GROMACS .gro file of C-alpha atoms in nm:
model
  212
    1UNK     CA    1   7.016   3.022   9.715
    2UNK     CA    2   7.165   2.723   9.532
    3UNK     CA    3   7.303   2.720   9.177
    4UNK     CA    4   7.001   2.605   9.004
    5UNK     CA    5   6.763   2.840   9.187
    6UNK     CA    6   7.002   3.144   9.086
    7UNK     CA    7   6.986   3.016   8.730
    8UNK     CA    8   6.589   2.990   8.752
    9UNK     CA    9   6.575   3.352   8.909
   10UNK     CA   10   6.822   3.539   8.691
   11UNK     CA   11   6.781   3.372   8.347
   12UNK     CA   12   7.116   3.280   8.155
   13UNK     CA   13   7.135   3.611   7.976
   14UNK     CA   14   7.183   3.751   8.343
   15UNK     CA   15   7.439   3.517   8.469
   16UNK     CA   16   7.810   3.621   8.474
   17UNK     CA   17   8.108   3.423   8.399
   18UNK     CA   18   8.128   3.288   8.750
   19UNK     CA   19   7.756   3.185   8.761
   20UNK     CA   20   7.774   2.997   8.407
   21UNK     CA   21   8.102   2.818   8.520
   22UNK     CA   22   7.951   2.708   8.861
   23UNK     CA   23   7.625   2.591   8.661
   24UNK     CA   24   7.844   2.374   8.419
   25UNK     CA   25   8.050   2.242   8.703
   26UNK     CA   26   7.730   2.146   8.901
   27UNK     CA   27   7.553   1.980   8.576
   28UNK     CA   28   7.899   1.797   8.518
   29UNK     CA   29   7.847   1.611   8.822
   30UNK     CA   30   8.075   1.764   9.085
   31UNK     CA   31   7.958   1.770   9.429
   32UNK     CA   32   8.183   2.044   9.561
   33UNK     CA   33   8.127   2.316   9.295
   34UNK     CA   34   8.323   2.621   9.490
   35UNK     CA   35   8.623   2.369   9.516
   36UNK     CA   36   8.635   2.290   9.163
   37UNK     CA   37   8.573   2.630   9.046
   38UNK     CA   38   8.882   2.749   9.245
   39UNK     CA   39   9.108   2.457   9.127
   40UNK     CA   40   9.004   2.551   8.776
   41UNK     CA   41   9.104   2.912   8.811
   42UNK     CA   42   9.415   2.842   8.973
   43UNK     CA   43   9.519   2.629   8.728
   44UNK     CA   44   9.387   2.799   8.383
   45UNK     CA   45   9.440   3.170   8.556
   46UNK     CA   46   9.107   3.297   8.423
   47UNK     CA   47   8.760   3.247   8.322
   48UNK     CA   48   8.836   3.322   7.944
   49UNK     CA   49   9.096   3.053   7.914
   50UNK     CA   50   8.855   2.793   8.040
   51UNK     CA   51   8.566   2.884   7.818
   52UNK     CA   52   8.790   2.933   7.499
   53UNK     CA   53   8.820   2.547   7.451
   54UNK     CA   54   9.175   2.605   7.301
   55UNK     CA   55   9.344   2.426   7.580
   56UNK     CA   56   9.348   2.080   7.710
   57UNK     CA   57   9.072   2.083   7.973
   58UNK     CA   58   9.095   1.706   8.020
   59UNK     CA   59   9.369   1.742   8.286
   60UNK     CA   60   9.106   1.908   8.517
   61UNK     CA   61   8.752   1.816   8.423
   62UNK     CA   62   8.565   1.532   8.321
   63UNK     CA   63   8.402   1.464   7.971
   64UNK     CA   64   8.064   1.564   8.071
   65UNK     CA   65   8.188   1.917   8.135
   66UNK     CA   66   8.382   1.937   7.817
   67UNK     CA   67   8.072   1.831   7.612
   68UNK     CA   68   7.839   2.086   7.773
   69UNK     CA   69   8.116   2.374   7.720
   70UNK     CA   70   8.132   2.269   7.346
   71UNK     CA   71   7.777   2.236   7.329
   72UNK     CA   72   7.714   2.578   7.489
   73UNK     CA   73   7.947   2.739   7.258
   74UNK     CA   74   7.827   2.576   6.948
   75UNK     CA   75   7.472   2.671   7.023
   76UNK     CA   76   7.546   3.030   7.054
   77UNK     CA   77   7.742   3.021   6.773
   78UNK     CA   78   7.479   2.870   6.564
   79UNK     CA   79   7.228   3.082   6.698
   80UNK     CA   80   7.389   3.404   6.601
   81UNK     CA   81   7.475   3.250   6.246
   82UNK     CA   82   7.090   3.150   6.194
   83UNK     CA   83   6.988   3.508   6.289
   84UNK     CA   84   7.234   3.665   6.045
   85UNK     CA   85   7.089   3.436   5.777
   86UNK     CA   86   6.731   3.547   5.832
   87UNK     CA   87   6.787   3.915   5.911
   88UNK     CA   88   6.617   4.142   5.684
   89UNK     CA   89   6.859   4.395   5.660
   90UNK     CA   90   7.226   4.302   5.797
   91UNK     CA   91   7.334   4.678   5.733
   92UNK     CA   92   7.141   4.777   6.024
   93UNK     CA   93   7.310   4.501   6.229
   94UNK     CA   94   7.667   4.550   6.266
   95UNK     CA   95   7.677   4.448   6.623
   96UNK     CA   96   7.535   4.127   6.542
   97UNK     CA   97   7.764   4.058   6.268
   98UNK     CA   98   8.071   4.152   6.468
   99UNK     CA   99   7.936   3.917   6.746
  100UNK     CA  100   7.893   3.639   6.493
  101UNK     CA  101   8.277   3.668   6.394
  102UNK     CA  102   8.399   3.745   6.744
  103UNK     CA  103   8.267   3.419   6.849
  104UNK     CA  104   8.384   3.251   6.540
  105UNK     CA  105   8.753   3.384   6.527
  106UNK     CA  106   8.779   3.621   6.813
  107UNK     CA  107   8.991   3.409   7.050
  108UNK     CA  108   9.202   3.264   6.750
  109UNK     CA  109   9.586   3.270   6.818
  110UNK     CA  110   9.643   3.391   6.455
  111UNK     CA  111   9.474   3.614   6.212
  112UNK     CA  112   9.192   3.498   6.003
  113UNK     CA  113   9.033   3.704   5.717
  114UNK     CA  114   8.677   3.651   5.658
  115UNK     CA  115   8.422   3.783   5.401
  116UNK     CA  116   8.047   3.806   5.424
  117UNK     CA  117   7.827   3.820   5.110
  118UNK     CA  118   7.504   4.021   5.085
  119UNK     CA  119   7.224   4.035   4.833
  120UNK     CA  120   7.083   4.357   4.696
  121UNK     CA  121   6.845   4.368   5.011
  122UNK     CA  122   7.144   4.321   5.235
  123UNK     CA  123   7.055   3.972   5.319
  124UNK     CA  124   7.295   3.692   5.397
  125UNK     CA  125   7.409   3.502   5.098
  126UNK     CA  126   7.733   3.328   5.223
  127UNK     CA  127   8.044   3.368   5.421
  128UNK     CA  128   8.403   3.251   5.384
  129UNK     CA  129   8.747   3.243   5.494
  130UNK     CA  130   8.981   3.418   5.243
  131UNK     CA  131   9.322   3.394   5.431
  132UNK     CA  132   9.478   3.279   5.748
  133UNK     CA  133   9.793   3.406   5.903
  134UNK     CA  134   9.931   3.760   5.900
  135UNK     CA  135   9.700   3.972   5.668
  136UNK     CA  136   9.908   4.188   5.451
  137UNK     CA  137   9.857   4.329   5.100
  138UNK     CA  138  10.034   4.034   4.935
  139UNK     CA  139   9.751   3.796   5.088
  140UNK     CA  140   9.454   3.952   4.908
  141UNK     CA  141   9.430   3.803   4.567
  142UNK     CA  142   9.180   3.937   4.326
  143UNK     CA  143   9.080   3.599   4.202
  144UNK     CA  144   8.997   3.466   4.562
  145UNK     CA  145   8.783   3.784   4.609
  146UNK     CA  146   8.591   3.802   4.282
  147UNK     CA  147   8.487   3.446   4.213
  148UNK     CA  148   8.269   3.374   4.509
  149UNK     CA  149   8.096   3.705   4.466
  150UNK     CA  150   8.008   3.662   4.105
  151UNK     CA  151   7.898   3.310   4.189
  152UNK     CA  152   7.659   3.419   4.449
  153UNK     CA  153   7.566   3.732   4.251
  154UNK     CA  154   7.656   3.952   4.566
  155UNK     CA  155   7.597   4.323   4.584
  156UNK     CA  156   7.717   4.399   4.928
  157UNK     CA  157   8.028   4.267   5.113
  158UNK     CA  158   8.142   4.271   5.459
  159UNK     CA  159   8.506   4.188   5.557
  160UNK     CA  160   8.619   4.091   5.904
  161UNK     CA  161   8.952   3.977   6.065
  162UNK     CA  162   9.080   3.936   6.423
  163UNK     CA  163   9.351   4.079   6.607
  164UNK     CA  164   9.492   3.812   6.862
  165UNK     CA  165   9.686   4.091   7.037
  166UNK     CA  166   9.381   4.228   7.193
  167UNK     CA  167   9.422   4.577   7.032
  168UNK     CA  168   9.126   4.683   6.833
  169UNK     CA  169   9.279   4.984   6.669
  170UNK     CA  170   9.348   4.931   6.276
  171UNK     CA  171   9.688   4.908   6.154
  172UNK     CA  172   9.816   5.099   5.830
  173UNK     CA  173   9.789   4.763   5.681
  174UNK     CA  174   9.443   4.713   5.774
  175UNK     CA  175   9.353   5.053   5.629
  176UNK     CA  176   9.526   4.972   5.308
  177UNK     CA  177   9.347   4.629   5.274
  178UNK     CA  178   9.012   4.819   5.327
  179UNK     CA  179   9.085   5.061   5.046
  180UNK     CA  180   9.203   4.807   4.809
  181UNK     CA  181   8.918   4.566   4.872
  182UNK     CA  182   8.666   4.868   4.822
  183UNK     CA  183   8.836   4.985   4.487
  184UNK     CA  184   8.828   4.618   4.364
  185UNK     CA  185   8.483   4.552   4.456
  186UNK     CA  186   8.378   4.882   4.301
  187UNK     CA  187   8.521   4.766   3.974
  188UNK     CA  188   8.271   4.504   3.939
  189UNK     CA  189   7.966   4.713   4.082
  190UNK     CA  190   7.982   4.578   4.418
  191UNK     CA  191   7.997   4.766   4.749
  192UNK     CA  192   8.197   4.715   5.066
  193UNK     CA  193   7.981   4.828   5.337
  194UNK     CA  194   8.189   4.737   5.642
  195UNK     CA  195   8.543   4.606   5.757
  196UNK     CA  196   8.510   4.469   6.119
  197UNK     CA  197   8.807   4.379   6.345
  198UNK     CA  198   8.726   4.150   6.652
  199UNK     CA  199   8.898   4.049   6.952
  200UNK     CA  200   8.794   3.826   7.214
  201UNK     CA  201   8.551   4.055   7.383
  202UNK     CA  202   8.504   4.369   7.137
  203UNK     CA  203   8.491   4.471   6.786
  204UNK     CA  204   8.584   4.778   6.564
  205UNK     CA  205   8.362   4.878   6.274
  206UNK     CA  206   8.505   5.097   5.997
  207UNK     CA  207   8.133   5.173   5.913
  208UNK     CA  208   8.029   5.288   6.238
  209UNK     CA  209   8.337   5.536   6.240
  210UNK     CA  210   8.251   5.652   5.882
  211UNK     CA  211   8.570   5.530   5.733
  212UNK     CA  212   8.410   5.348   5.443
   0.00000   0.00000   0.00000
């Protein structure tokens, strides 16, 4: 079975990282796919480093491969983002929200703190970056949190940040930020319904663990 037949028989969602990478290599015009796959893995160590697009792939692949990989990442990210926008009840879709943020910031080398705003029907209103870098209690400014919420007339909020270390366990600082934001939102009659921590391949939900 060749690469295209494998794709046709399994469908994209059933392909593993190796299959997807081989398909990208093949479509990019490389004749010896297995040789190129071995070369990339030897140079970049693992599939993750190749798919992240955070490294200089120009050294080992052609522009067609880079464009295809970027297109794949952008399409999957935009699909999830659009799905979040039309969901009738995001409260029931913690995994979907986590996947959106995992693709957005899960592979970042530094921390990034994001906020998702919902209306009184738990539908998407807006999302924005609140802070970049190490998140601590000095980075959460009341003005930066309150203004966009009032501007959108949001009633519910989901906050999310990434752990570049790959450790999903919330720190004491994470617990503090959750309590502080929750208290702050209650003062303006808005509810914090989740705090999600993401890594490159997983997530931690305060709501799922009943910590909110």
